[in-house]
Short mmCIF file of C-alpha atoms in Angstrom, two decimals:
data_model
loop_
_atom_site.label_atom_id
_atom_site.label_comp_id
_atom_site.label_asym_id
_atom_site.label_seq_id
_atom_site.Cartn_x
_atom_site.Cartn_y
_atom_site.Cartn_z
CA MET A 99 -0.03 0.10 -0.02
CA LEU A 100 1.22 3.52 -0.87
CA LEU A 101 1.36 5.95 2.09
CA ASN A 102 -0.98 8.28 0.20
CA GLU A 103 -3.65 5.36 0.24
CA LEU A 104 -3.81 5.42 4.04
CA GLU A 105 -6.77 6.92 5.78
CA VAL A 106 -6.29 10.23 7.19
CA PHE A 107 -6.35 9.24 10.89
CA GLU A 108 -3.66 6.66 10.30
CA TYR A 109 -1.46 8.89 8.31
CA LEU A 110 -1.75 11.84 10.78
CA SER A 111 -0.74 9.55 13.58
CA MET A 112 2.39 8.29 11.69
CA VAL A 113 3.33 12.05 10.99
CA LYS A 114 3.05 13.19 14.58
CA ASN A 115 5.07 10.15 15.82
CA GLY A 116 7.70 10.83 13.29
CA ASP A 117 7.29 7.41 11.72
CA ILE A 118 7.32 8.89 8.15
CA SER A 119 8.92 11.84 6.17
CA VAL A 120 6.18 14.14 5.00
CA GLU A 121 8.43 15.31 2.31
CA GLN A 122 8.99 11.78 0.92
CA VAL A 123 5.14 11.14 1.05
CA ILE A 124 4.43 14.33 -0.96
CA GLU A 125 7.24 13.53 -3.55
CA ASP A 126 5.82 10.11 -3.94
CA LEU A 127 2.32 11.53 -4.30
CA PHE A 128 3.35 13.82 -7.19
CA CYS A 129 5.19 10.88 -8.76
CA HIS A 130 1.91 8.89 -8.65
CA ILE A 131 -0.01 11.91 -10.04
CA ASP A 132 2.52 12.09 -12.93
CA VAL A 133 1.78 8.36 -13.72
CA VAL A 134 -1.91 8.31 -13.50
CA ASP A 135 -3.20 11.82 -14.21
CA ASN A 136 -2.10 11.96 -17.78
CA THR A 137 -4.98 9.63 -18.23
CA LEU A 138 -7.56 10.39 -15.62
CA ARG A 139 -7.08 14.29 -15.88
CA SER A 140 -8.34 15.08 -12.36
CA TYR A 141 -6.04 18.17 -11.88
CA LEU A 142 -6.05 21.45 -13.70
CA HIS A 143 -3.23 23.03 -11.73
CA ILE A 144 -0.49 21.36 -9.63
CA ASN A 145 1.10 23.23 -6.63
CA LYS A 146 4.32 21.12 -6.42
CA GLU A 147 6.96 23.46 -5.43
CA ASP A 148 4.97 25.15 -2.66
CA ALA A 149 3.76 21.74 -1.41
CA LEU A 150 7.21 20.32 -1.10
CA ALA A 151 8.42 23.51 0.81
CA LYS A 152 5.49 23.04 3.25
CA ALA A 153 6.37 19.33 3.76
CA LYS A 154 10.14 20.18 4.53
CA GLU A 155 8.97 22.76 7.03
CA ILE A 156 6.68 20.21 8.71
CA ASP A 157 9.46 17.65 8.93
CA ARG A 158 11.93 20.26 10.50
CA LYS A 159 9.32 21.05 13.16
CA ILE A 160 8.83 17.23 13.99
CA LYS A 161 12.63 16.66 14.01
CA ASN A 162 13.02 19.73 16.50
CA ASN A 163 10.18 18.48 18.64
CA GLU A 164 8.13 21.61 18.01
CA ASP A 165 4.28 21.67 18.12
CA ILE A 166 2.60 20.93 14.82
CA PRO A 167 -1.11 21.83 13.87
CA PRO A 168 -3.82 19.12 13.97
CA ILE A 169 -3.62 18.00 10.08
CA ALA A 170 0.13 18.80 9.51
CA GLY A 171 1.43 17.27 6.28
CA LEU A 172 -2.06 16.17 5.09
CA PRO A 173 -2.10 16.46 1.15
CA ILE A 174 -5.37 17.91 0.11
CA ALA A 175 -6.88 18.80 -3.33
CA ILE A 176 -9.19 21.78 -3.88
CA SER A 177 -11.65 22.14 -6.66
CA ASP A 178 -10.95 24.98 -9.08
CA ASN A 179 -14.04 27.10 -8.06
CA ILE A 180 -12.52 27.60 -4.57
CA CYS A 181 -10.18 30.64 -4.47
CA THR A 182 -6.47 29.97 -3.57
CA ASN A 183 -4.07 32.78 -3.15
CA ASP A 184 -1.18 32.57 -5.75
CA ILE A 185 -2.63 29.54 -7.46
CA GLU A 186 -4.66 29.95 -10.75
CA THR A 187 -8.42 29.53 -10.21
CA THR A 188 -10.46 29.29 -13.35
CA ALA A 189 -13.69 27.62 -12.36
CA ALA A 190 -12.74 25.46 -15.39
CA SER A 191 -13.83 28.24 -17.64
CA LYS A 192 -12.07 30.33 -20.36
CA MET A 193 -13.70 33.30 -18.67
CA LEU A 194 -11.39 33.12 -15.76
CA LYS A 195 -8.28 31.77 -17.46
CA GLY A 196 -5.18 33.23 -15.96
CA PHE A 197 -7.03 34.50 -12.88
CA ILE A 198 -4.96 34.33 -9.83
CA PRO A 199 -6.83 35.31 -6.60
CA PRO A 200 -5.17 37.74 -4.23
CA TYR A 201 -6.75 35.78 -1.26
CA ASP A 202 -7.64 32.42 0.09
CA ALA A 203 -11.20 31.07 0.53
CA THR A 204 -11.93 30.75 4.34
CA VAL A 205 -11.88 26.95 3.91
CA VAL A 206 -8.36 27.13 2.35
CA SER A 207 -7.01 29.53 4.97
CA ARG A 208 -8.32 27.22 7.60
CA ILE A 209 -6.74 24.15 6.07
CA LYS A 210 -3.43 26.09 5.82
CA GLU A 211 -3.59 27.21 9.38
CA ALA A 212 -4.23 23.58 10.51
CA GLY A 213 -1.08 22.31 8.52
CA GLY A 214 -2.81 20.99 5.42
CA ILE A 215 -0.77 21.00 2.25
CA ILE A 216 -2.57 22.01 -0.94
CA ILE A 217 -1.61 19.76 -3.79
CA GLY A 218 -3.37 21.34 -6.64
CA LYS A 219 -6.77 22.48 -8.08
CA THR A 220 -9.06 19.85 -9.52
CA ASN A 221 -11.25 19.91 -12.63
CA ILE A 222 -15.03 20.68 -12.49
CA ASP A 223 -17.89 21.33 -14.75
CA GLU A 224 -17.53 25.05 -15.80
CA PHE A 225 -18.58 27.23 -12.87
CA GLY A 226 -19.95 24.04 -11.15
CA MET A 227 -22.66 23.75 -13.73
CA GLY A 228 -23.15 20.04 -14.84
CA THR A 229 -23.15 16.48 -13.51
CA THR A 230 -20.42 14.76 -15.47
CA THR A 231 -17.36 17.06 -15.47
CA GLU A 232 -17.58 16.91 -19.29
CA ASN A 233 -18.38 20.59 -19.27
CA SER A 234 -14.97 21.83 -18.33
CA ALA A 235 -13.44 24.20 -20.81
CA PHE A 236 -10.05 22.62 -20.60
CA GLN A 237 -10.30 18.70 -20.28
CA THR A 238 -12.61 15.81 -19.49
CA THR A 239 -11.92 13.80 -16.34
CA LEU A 240 -12.38 10.13 -16.53
CA ASN A 241 -13.80 7.65 -14.02
CA PRO A 242 -11.03 5.52 -12.56
CA TRP A 243 -13.14 2.47 -12.26
CA ASP A 244 -13.88 2.53 -15.98
CA ARG A 245 -12.14 5.12 -18.06
CA SER A 246 -14.92 5.15 -20.66
CA ARG A 247 -17.31 6.47 -18.18
CA VAL A 248 -17.95 9.81 -16.39
CA PRO A 249 -16.83 10.60 -12.90
CA GLY A 250 -20.07 12.49 -12.11
CA GLY A 251 -19.90 16.32 -11.38
CA SER A 252 -19.61 18.93 -10.99
CA SER A 253 -16.74 18.17 -8.62
CA GLY A 254 -15.53 15.16 -10.49
CA GLY A 255 -11.87 15.95 -10.36
CA SER A 256 -11.89 15.97 -6.64
CA ALA A 257 -13.77 12.62 -6.49
CA VAL A 258 -11.20 11.10 -8.77
CA ALA A 259 -8.26 12.53 -7.14
CA VAL A 260 -9.43 10.66 -3.95
CA ALA A 261 -10.47 7.49 -5.63
CA ALA A 262 -7.25 7.20 -7.45
CA ALA A 263 -5.00 8.04 -4.42
CA GLU A 264 -3.95 11.41 -5.98
CA ALA A 265 -4.86 13.06 -2.71
CA MET A 266 -6.04 11.92 0.76
CA ILE A 267 -8.75 14.47 1.00
CA ALA A 268 -10.46 16.76 -1.59
CA LEU A 269 -12.79 19.73 -1.32
CA GLY A 270 -15.46 20.45 -3.83
CA SER A 271 -18.77 22.48 -4.07
CA ASP A 272 -22.17 20.98 -3.80
CA THR A 273 -25.18 22.97 -5.29
CA GLY A 274 -27.59 20.19 -6.16
CA GLY A 275 -25.47 17.12 -5.49
CA SER A 276 -22.06 18.07 -7.03
CA VAL A 277 -19.90 16.19 -4.30
CA ARG A 278 -22.42 13.33 -3.55
CA LEU A 279 -23.09 12.33 -7.15
CA PRO A 280 -19.36 11.97 -8.08
CA ALA A 281 -18.66 10.30 -4.81
CA SER A 282 -21.24 7.71 -5.76
CA PHE A 283 -19.92 7.24 -9.30
CA CYS A 284 -16.26 6.95 -8.05
CA GLY A 285 -16.89 4.75 -4.96
CA VAL A 286 -15.59 7.30 -2.40
CA THR A 287 -17.43 9.05 0.57
CA ALA A 288 -18.53 12.63 0.53
CA ILE A 289 -20.50 14.92 2.72
CA LYS A 290 -22.45 18.11 2.17
CA PRO A 291 -22.98 19.65 5.65
CA THR A 292 -25.87 21.78 6.62
CA TYR A 293 -26.08 25.17 4.59
CA GLY A 294 -24.28 27.67 6.80
CA ARG A 295 -22.07 25.22 8.65
CA ILE A 296 -19.07 25.98 6.27
CA SER A 297 -18.20 29.41 5.09
CA ARG A 298 -18.83 30.23 1.42
CA TYR A 299 -16.37 33.12 1.33
CA GLY A 300 -14.24 32.73 -1.51
CA ILE A 301 -16.27 30.15 -3.42
CA ILE A 302 -17.04 31.26 -6.92
CA PRO A 303 -20.84 31.23 -6.87
CA ASN A 304 -23.28 29.12 -8.84
CA ALA A 305 -26.58 29.28 -6.99
CA SER A 306 -25.95 31.11 -3.89
CA SER A 307 -28.79 29.87 -1.74
CA MET A 308 -27.62 26.31 -2.26
CA ASP A 309 -23.87 26.35 -2.83
CA GLN A 310 -21.96 24.58 -0.08
CA VAL A 311 -18.54 23.40 0.38
CA GLY A 312 -18.26 19.58 0.48
CA ILE A 313 -15.52 16.99 1.58
CA PHE A 314 -14.45 13.83 -0.29
CA GLY A 315 -12.47 11.13 1.66
CA LYS A 316 -11.77 7.44 1.88
CA SER A 317 -13.66 7.13 5.20
CA ILE A 318 -16.19 8.68 7.48
CA LYS A 319 -13.46 9.58 9.91
CA ASP A 320 -11.64 11.38 7.23
CA LEU A 321 -14.55 13.52 6.57
CA ALA A 322 -15.00 14.22 10.38
CA ILE A 323 -11.47 15.26 10.82
CA ILE A 324 -11.69 17.92 8.03
CA MET A 325 -15.07 19.03 9.23
CA ASN A 326 -13.46 19.82 12.66
CA VAL A 327 -11.05 22.00 10.80
CA ILE A 328 -13.10 23.96 8.33
CA CYS A 329 -16.66 24.20 9.90
CA GLY A 330 -17.65 27.23 11.82
CA TYR A 331 -18.80 30.79 11.81
CA ASP A 332 -17.07 33.26 9.44
CA VAL A 333 -17.44 37.05 9.79
CA PHE A 334 -16.85 37.35 6.05
CA ASP A 335 -19.80 35.11 5.10
CA SER A 336 -23.24 36.45 6.12
CA THR A 337 -24.82 33.09 5.53
CA SER A 338 -22.51 31.19 7.80
CA ALA A 339 -24.16 29.89 11.10
CA ASP A 340 -22.86 31.20 14.41
CA LEU A 341 -23.14 27.99 16.15
CA PRO A 342 -21.01 25.75 18.40
CA ILE A 343 -19.00 23.17 16.49
CA PRO A 344 -19.13 19.67 17.98
CA ASP A 345 -16.17 17.11 17.84
CA PHE A 346 -17.49 15.47 14.73
CA LEU A 347 -14.94 12.68 15.07
CA SER A 348 -16.36 11.60 18.38
CA PHE A 349 -19.55 10.52 16.51
CA CYS A 350 -17.86 8.08 14.21
CA GLN A 351 -18.48 5.22 16.64
CA GLY A 352 -21.03 3.46 18.78
CA ASP A 353 -24.24 1.72 17.46
CA ILE A 354 -27.44 2.71 15.79
CA LYS A 355 -29.91 1.09 18.11
CA ASN A 356 -33.11 3.10 18.39
CA ILE A 357 -32.14 5.41 15.59
CA LYS A 358 -35.34 5.91 13.58
CA ILE A 359 -34.71 5.87 9.86
CA GLY A 360 -37.41 6.66 7.23
CA VAL A 361 -37.39 5.22 3.59
CA PRO A 362 -39.60 7.16 1.28
CA LYS A 363 -41.60 4.82 -0.86
CA GLU A 364 -41.23 7.30 -3.65
CA ILE A 365 -37.54 6.58 -4.06
CA PHE A 366 -38.26 3.31 -5.83
CA CYS A 367 -39.43 4.84 -9.06
CA SER A 368 -39.45 3.29 -12.54
CA ASP A 369 -36.26 5.24 -13.55
CA LEU A 370 -34.19 3.64 -10.78
CA ASN A 371 -31.59 1.19 -12.05
CA ALA A 372 -32.24 -2.46 -10.90
CA GLU A 373 -28.91 -3.02 -9.51
CA VAL A 374 -28.88 0.21 -7.64
CA LYS A 375 -32.23 -0.71 -6.11
CA ASP A 376 -30.88 -4.13 -5.05
CA LYS A 377 -27.91 -2.45 -3.23
CA ILE A 378 -30.18 -0.01 -1.43
CA VAL A 379 -32.71 -2.62 -0.38
CA ASN A 380 -29.72 -4.90 0.96
CA SER A 381 -28.37 -1.62 2.88
CA ILE A 382 -31.97 -1.22 4.38
CA GLY A 383 -31.99 -4.80 5.56
CA LEU A 384 -28.55 -4.40 7.05
CA ILE A 385 -29.43 -1.32 8.97
CA SER A 386 -32.40 -3.23 10.50
CA HIS A 387 -30.20 -6.06 11.41
CA LEU A 388 -27.79 -3.66 13.18
CA GLY A 389 -30.65 -2.34 15.39
CA GLY A 390 -31.78 0.75 13.49
CA ILE A 391 -35.54 1.19 13.29
CA ILE A 392 -36.53 1.30 9.64
CA GLU A 393 -39.92 2.44 8.56
CA GLU A 394 -41.58 3.15 5.20
CA THR A 395 -42.61 6.74 4.99
CA SER A 396 -44.06 8.97 2.17
CA LEU A 397 -42.78 12.21 0.83
CA SER A 398 -45.81 13.14 -1.23
CA ASP A 399 -44.37 16.54 -2.35
CA ILE A 400 -40.89 15.04 -3.25
CA GLU A 401 -41.90 15.14 -7.03
CA TYR A 402 -42.03 18.90 -6.90
CA ALA A 403 -38.64 19.28 -5.25
CA PHE A 404 -36.64 18.62 -8.33
CA PRO A 405 -38.38 21.13 -10.71
CA ALA A 406 -38.29 23.76 -7.87
CA TYR A 407 -34.52 23.24 -7.47
CA CYS A 408 -33.96 23.46 -11.12
CA THR A 409 -35.98 26.70 -11.42
CA ILE A 410 -34.14 28.37 -8.56
CA ALA A 411 -30.71 27.13 -9.55
CA MET A 412 -30.95 28.48 -12.93
CA ALA A 413 -32.35 31.87 -11.78
CA GLU A 414 -29.48 32.23 -9.39
CA ALA A 415 -26.87 31.08 -11.86
CA SER A 416 -28.04 33.52 -14.33
CA SER A 417 -27.81 36.22 -11.93
CA ASN A 418 -24.30 35.26 -10.81
CA MET A 419 -23.00 34.97 -14.27
CA ALA A 420 -23.89 38.58 -15.00
CA ARG A 421 -20.87 39.86 -13.34
CA TYR A 422 -18.60 38.31 -16.11
CA ASP A 423 -19.07 41.18 -18.53
CA GLY A 424 -15.43 41.78 -19.76
CA ILE A 425 -15.14 44.92 -17.91
CA GLN A 426 -14.48 44.19 -14.17
CA TYR A 427 -12.46 40.90 -14.65
CA GLY A 428 -12.34 37.84 -16.69
CA LEU A 429 -11.85 37.46 -20.46
CA ARG A 430 -12.26 40.64 -22.63
CA VAL A 431 -12.68 40.38 -26.27
CA ASP A 432 -12.65 43.84 -27.60
CA SER A 433 -13.27 44.27 -31.38
CA GLY A 434 -13.28 48.08 -31.07
CA GLU A 435 -16.84 48.12 -32.13
CA GLY A 436 -18.37 49.56 -28.95
CA LEU A 437 -19.47 48.32 -25.62
CA GLU A 438 -22.30 46.21 -26.58
CA GLU A 439 -20.21 44.19 -28.97
CA MET A 440 -17.42 43.81 -26.37
CA TYR A 441 -20.07 42.35 -23.85
CA LEU A 442 -21.39 40.07 -26.57
CA ASN A 443 -17.89 38.89 -27.78
CA SER A 444 -16.56 38.44 -24.22
CA ARG A 445 -19.43 36.42 -23.00
CA SER A 446 -19.92 34.44 -26.27
CA LYS A 447 -16.31 33.05 -26.28
CA GLY A 448 -15.80 33.01 -22.43
CA PHE A 449 -18.68 30.79 -21.60
CA GLY A 450 -19.40 27.22 -22.63
CA ASP A 451 -22.76 25.75 -23.97
CA GLU A 452 -24.03 24.56 -20.54
CA ILE A 453 -23.28 28.09 -18.96
CA LYS A 454 -25.21 29.86 -22.07
CA ARG A 455 -28.19 27.45 -21.66
CA ARG A 456 -28.62 28.29 -17.96
CA ILE A 457 -28.03 31.97 -18.55
CA LEU A 458 -30.81 31.87 -21.12
CA LEU A 459 -33.39 29.92 -19.06
CA GLY A 460 -32.45 31.62 -15.87
CA SER A 461 -32.90 35.14 -17.55
CA TYR A 462 -36.30 34.08 -18.71
CA ILE A 463 -37.23 32.82 -15.27
CA LEU A 464 -36.34 36.17 -13.87
CA SER A 465 -37.94 38.31 -16.59
CA SER A 466 -41.05 40.24 -16.05
CA ASP A 467 -43.01 37.50 -17.96
CA GLY A 468 -41.45 34.67 -16.03
CA TYR A 469 -40.75 35.96 -12.43
CA ASN A 470 -44.12 35.32 -10.92
CA ASP A 471 -45.04 32.25 -12.96
CA PHE A 472 -41.77 30.56 -12.37
CA TYR A 473 -39.35 31.92 -9.79
CA MET A 474 -41.91 33.03 -7.19
CA LYS A 475 -43.88 29.80 -7.71
CA ALA A 476 -40.61 27.73 -7.11
CA GLN A 477 -39.97 29.61 -3.87
CA LYS A 478 -43.56 28.99 -2.67
CA VAL A 479 -43.23 25.36 -3.58
CA LYS A 480 -39.92 25.18 -1.66
CA THR A 481 -41.76 26.43 1.46
CA ILE A 482 -44.35 23.70 1.14
CA ILE A 483 -41.84 21.13 0.58
CA LYS A 484 -39.97 22.33 3.69
CA LYS A 485 -43.00 22.07 5.84
CA SER A 486 -43.87 18.51 4.54
CA PHE A 487 -40.34 17.37 5.01
CA ASP A 488 -39.98 18.92 8.51
CA SER A 489 -43.07 16.89 9.52
CA VAL A 490 -41.33 13.67 8.34
CA LEU A 491 -38.03 14.55 10.06
CA ASN A 492 -40.06 15.19 13.22
CA LYS A 493 -40.71 11.41 13.15
CA TYR A 494 -37.40 10.12 11.95
CA ASP A 495 -33.79 10.91 12.79
CA LEU A 496 -32.66 10.28 9.28
CA ILE A 497 -33.83 9.66 5.71
CA ILE A 498 -32.05 7.24 3.34
CA THR A 499 -32.34 7.30 -0.43
CA PRO A 500 -30.04 6.08 -3.37
CA THR A 501 -27.55 8.88 -4.23
CA THR A 502 -28.28 8.45 -7.99
CA LEU A 503 -30.60 6.77 -10.30
CA THR A 504 -27.91 4.83 -12.03
CA PRO A 505 -24.21 3.92 -11.73
CA ALA A 506 -21.62 5.94 -13.82
CA PHE A 507 -22.73 6.10 -17.48
CA LYS A 508 -20.55 6.26 -20.71
CA LEU A 509 -18.81 9.51 -21.60
CA GLY A 510 -20.95 11.46 -24.20
CA GLU A 511 -23.91 9.27 -23.55
CA LYS A 512 -26.20 11.94 -22.06
CA LYS A 513 -24.40 15.06 -23.23
CA ASP A 514 -27.10 16.00 -25.69
CA ASN A 515 -29.93 15.46 -23.28
CA PRO A 516 -29.83 18.15 -20.58
CA LEU A 517 -32.93 16.89 -18.90
CA GLU A 518 -31.49 13.38 -18.49
CA LEU A 519 -28.33 14.90 -16.96
CA PHE A 520 -30.35 17.09 -14.59
CA LEU A 521 -32.38 13.99 -13.47
CA MET A 522 -29.08 12.44 -11.97
CA GLU A 523 -29.60 15.05 -9.29
CA LYS A 524 -33.25 13.81 -8.52
CA TYR A 525 -32.14 12.31 -5.05
CA THR A 526 -29.58 14.80 -4.07
CA SER A 527 -31.42 18.03 -4.87
CA LEU A 528 -33.88 17.71 -2.07
CA ALA A 529 -31.16 18.11 0.53
CA SER A 530 -29.72 21.01 -1.27
CA LEU A 531 -32.91 22.88 -1.72
CA LEU A 532 -33.65 22.74 2.00
CA GLY A 533 -30.14 23.07 3.17
CA LEU A 534 -29.96 19.78 4.95
CA PRO A 535 -26.81 17.74 5.69
CA ALA A 536 -26.33 14.64 3.51
CA ILE A 537 -23.68 12.18 2.92
CA SER A 538 -22.95 9.51 0.19
CA ILE A 539 -21.15 6.24 1.06
CA ASN A 540 -20.26 3.35 -1.25
CA CYS A 541 -22.71 0.40 -0.47
CA GLY A 542 -21.56 -2.02 -3.17
CA PHE A 543 -20.89 -2.46 -6.83
CA THR A 544 -22.81 -3.60 -9.79
CA SER A 545 -22.44 -7.30 -10.80
CA GLU A 546 -22.04 -6.70 -14.56
CA ASN A 547 -19.34 -3.95 -14.70
CA ARG A 548 -18.12 -3.62 -11.12
CA LEU A 549 -19.25 0.06 -10.84
CA PRO A 550 -19.71 1.69 -7.43
CA VAL A 551 -23.20 2.33 -6.05
CA GLY A 552 -23.86 5.15 -3.55
CA LEU A 553 -26.29 5.30 -0.51
CA GLN A 554 -27.35 8.76 0.55
CA ILE A 555 -28.17 9.65 4.22
CA ILE A 556 -30.01 12.88 4.95
CA GLY A 557 -30.33 14.44 8.45
CA ARG A 558 -31.92 17.28 10.26
CA LEU A 559 -30.50 20.79 10.14
CA PHE A 560 -27.17 20.99 11.96
CA GLU A 561 -27.33 17.30 13.05
CA GLU A 562 -24.45 15.96 11.17
CA GLU A 563 -23.41 13.80 14.00
CA LYS A 564 -26.28 11.44 13.42
CA VAL A 565 -25.53 11.23 9.63
CA LEU A 566 -21.93 10.42 10.59
CA LYS A 567 -22.80 7.85 13.11
CA LEU A 568 -25.14 5.87 10.70
CA ALA A 569 -22.53 6.13 7.80
CA SER A 570 -19.70 5.07 10.23
CA VAL A 571 -21.58 2.04 11.37
CA LEU A 572 -22.47 1.12 7.73
CA GLU A 573 -18.95 1.73 6.58
CA ASN A 574 -17.58 -0.78 9.11
CA GLU A 575 -20.03 -3.43 7.73
CA PHE A 576 -19.11 -2.46 4.19
CA LYS A 577 -15.35 -2.70 4.84
CA GLU A 578 -14.90 -5.63 2.53
CA ILE A 579 -16.50 -3.75 -0.19
CA ASN A 580 -14.64 -0.63 0.47
CA LEU A 581 -11.34 -2.49 0.35
CA VAL A 582 -11.92 -2.97 -3.46
CA LYS A 583 -9.70 -0.49 -5.46
CA PRO A 584 -10.05 0.68 -9.03
CA ASP A 585 -7.58 -0.92 -11.45
CA LEU A 586 -6.23 2.22 -12.95
CA PHE A 587 -4.62 0.58 -16.06
CA SER A 588 -6.87 -2.45 -16.94
CA LYS A 589 -9.64 -0.55 -18.73
CA THR A 590 -9.64 1.81 -21.70
#
């Protein structure tokens, strides 16, 4: 086993005890990236020189018996829509090519203060808009389990970096499922905490009322360790919650006896892949066997959650994209024919097709003709769904669903069908719409192609500890499954 394949808890213990050289681990990690990333293409920007300098400094402190911060030496990948001081941040768009932020996002500054080492910036769908990472302006990221398939998106690069041992931890952004969906497709675990639990300061926005930083890792403990570092109130983010932060790691143990878990009958729809359904049914049986109280429930309004999410997301995306006008920052294509032509040329050449589609739809939703009929109606539907879902969560501690309708599909298979791509977020969009914490864990593999399948656990607002507890107990039971690794070189 490569050292970079260790779980975070094990690795940090070895670092603190002086059992390994951080510099050597980071050097080996970059060698591994050189070998596999030419094929997988998970990284857009590599931070090798700075990372090795940080590693040497940590080794020096350990050798001199100096105190080191809690995640000293931990190699972490950051998705390319999270601002990093002195590292190019493009949101995988031509519009921001060459942009180097003058500051770090709050999550990045907290990671650095805690001793984490930034390895590089990972590929995403442009501005986080997409579900496959095929919408990047620069490259297409491939699924390490089968390189003919998509890794999911928008944060596909971060999922692949963890799955292929190119980083121990990775951060991404989740608007409608953009960390949970690629986690499911790539066989790793990922959490989207409650909206407001993690600062959004320095995150290039997509849909501001739903954007949330998420974490990818190999285990539930990995996620909890990073949550302890990056969660918490931030004076720079008006949406961050000023609430105490528990020790999330302490909840990754114990049992689930007497925890009540609801299974919405609506999740077993006709669009659900048969093998995914089998794995979810098996997981439900396992939870019951372990002492969890499983009950079928109904979310009669769930069918309206997805269209409400799509409407709000497109409206907010359109509004956020208005700032890229070729004047303040970003790409400028000036033909000398006047201001209007400069706007048109800059936005036409700077944005990809998916961004343009969402700008057009979102602009219509926010227009005088569409505002009341679409945007305001979607907001009212959101309120109704919230009341309905709150009543369900008053009865149950947690809700479980599949993470996605299907396992990873072929590259290009759905690229010309935007509605089918949006439907991949059918299960994940509910938690995003309502700001609830949700996690995706690997619960098995399809029998035909050995592709990962994800189980989603949704909790109440600011009750990540229950989500982590159930996920941790299940992970221990799935450990034989989770020991399976992608063969990075056997499939083409």
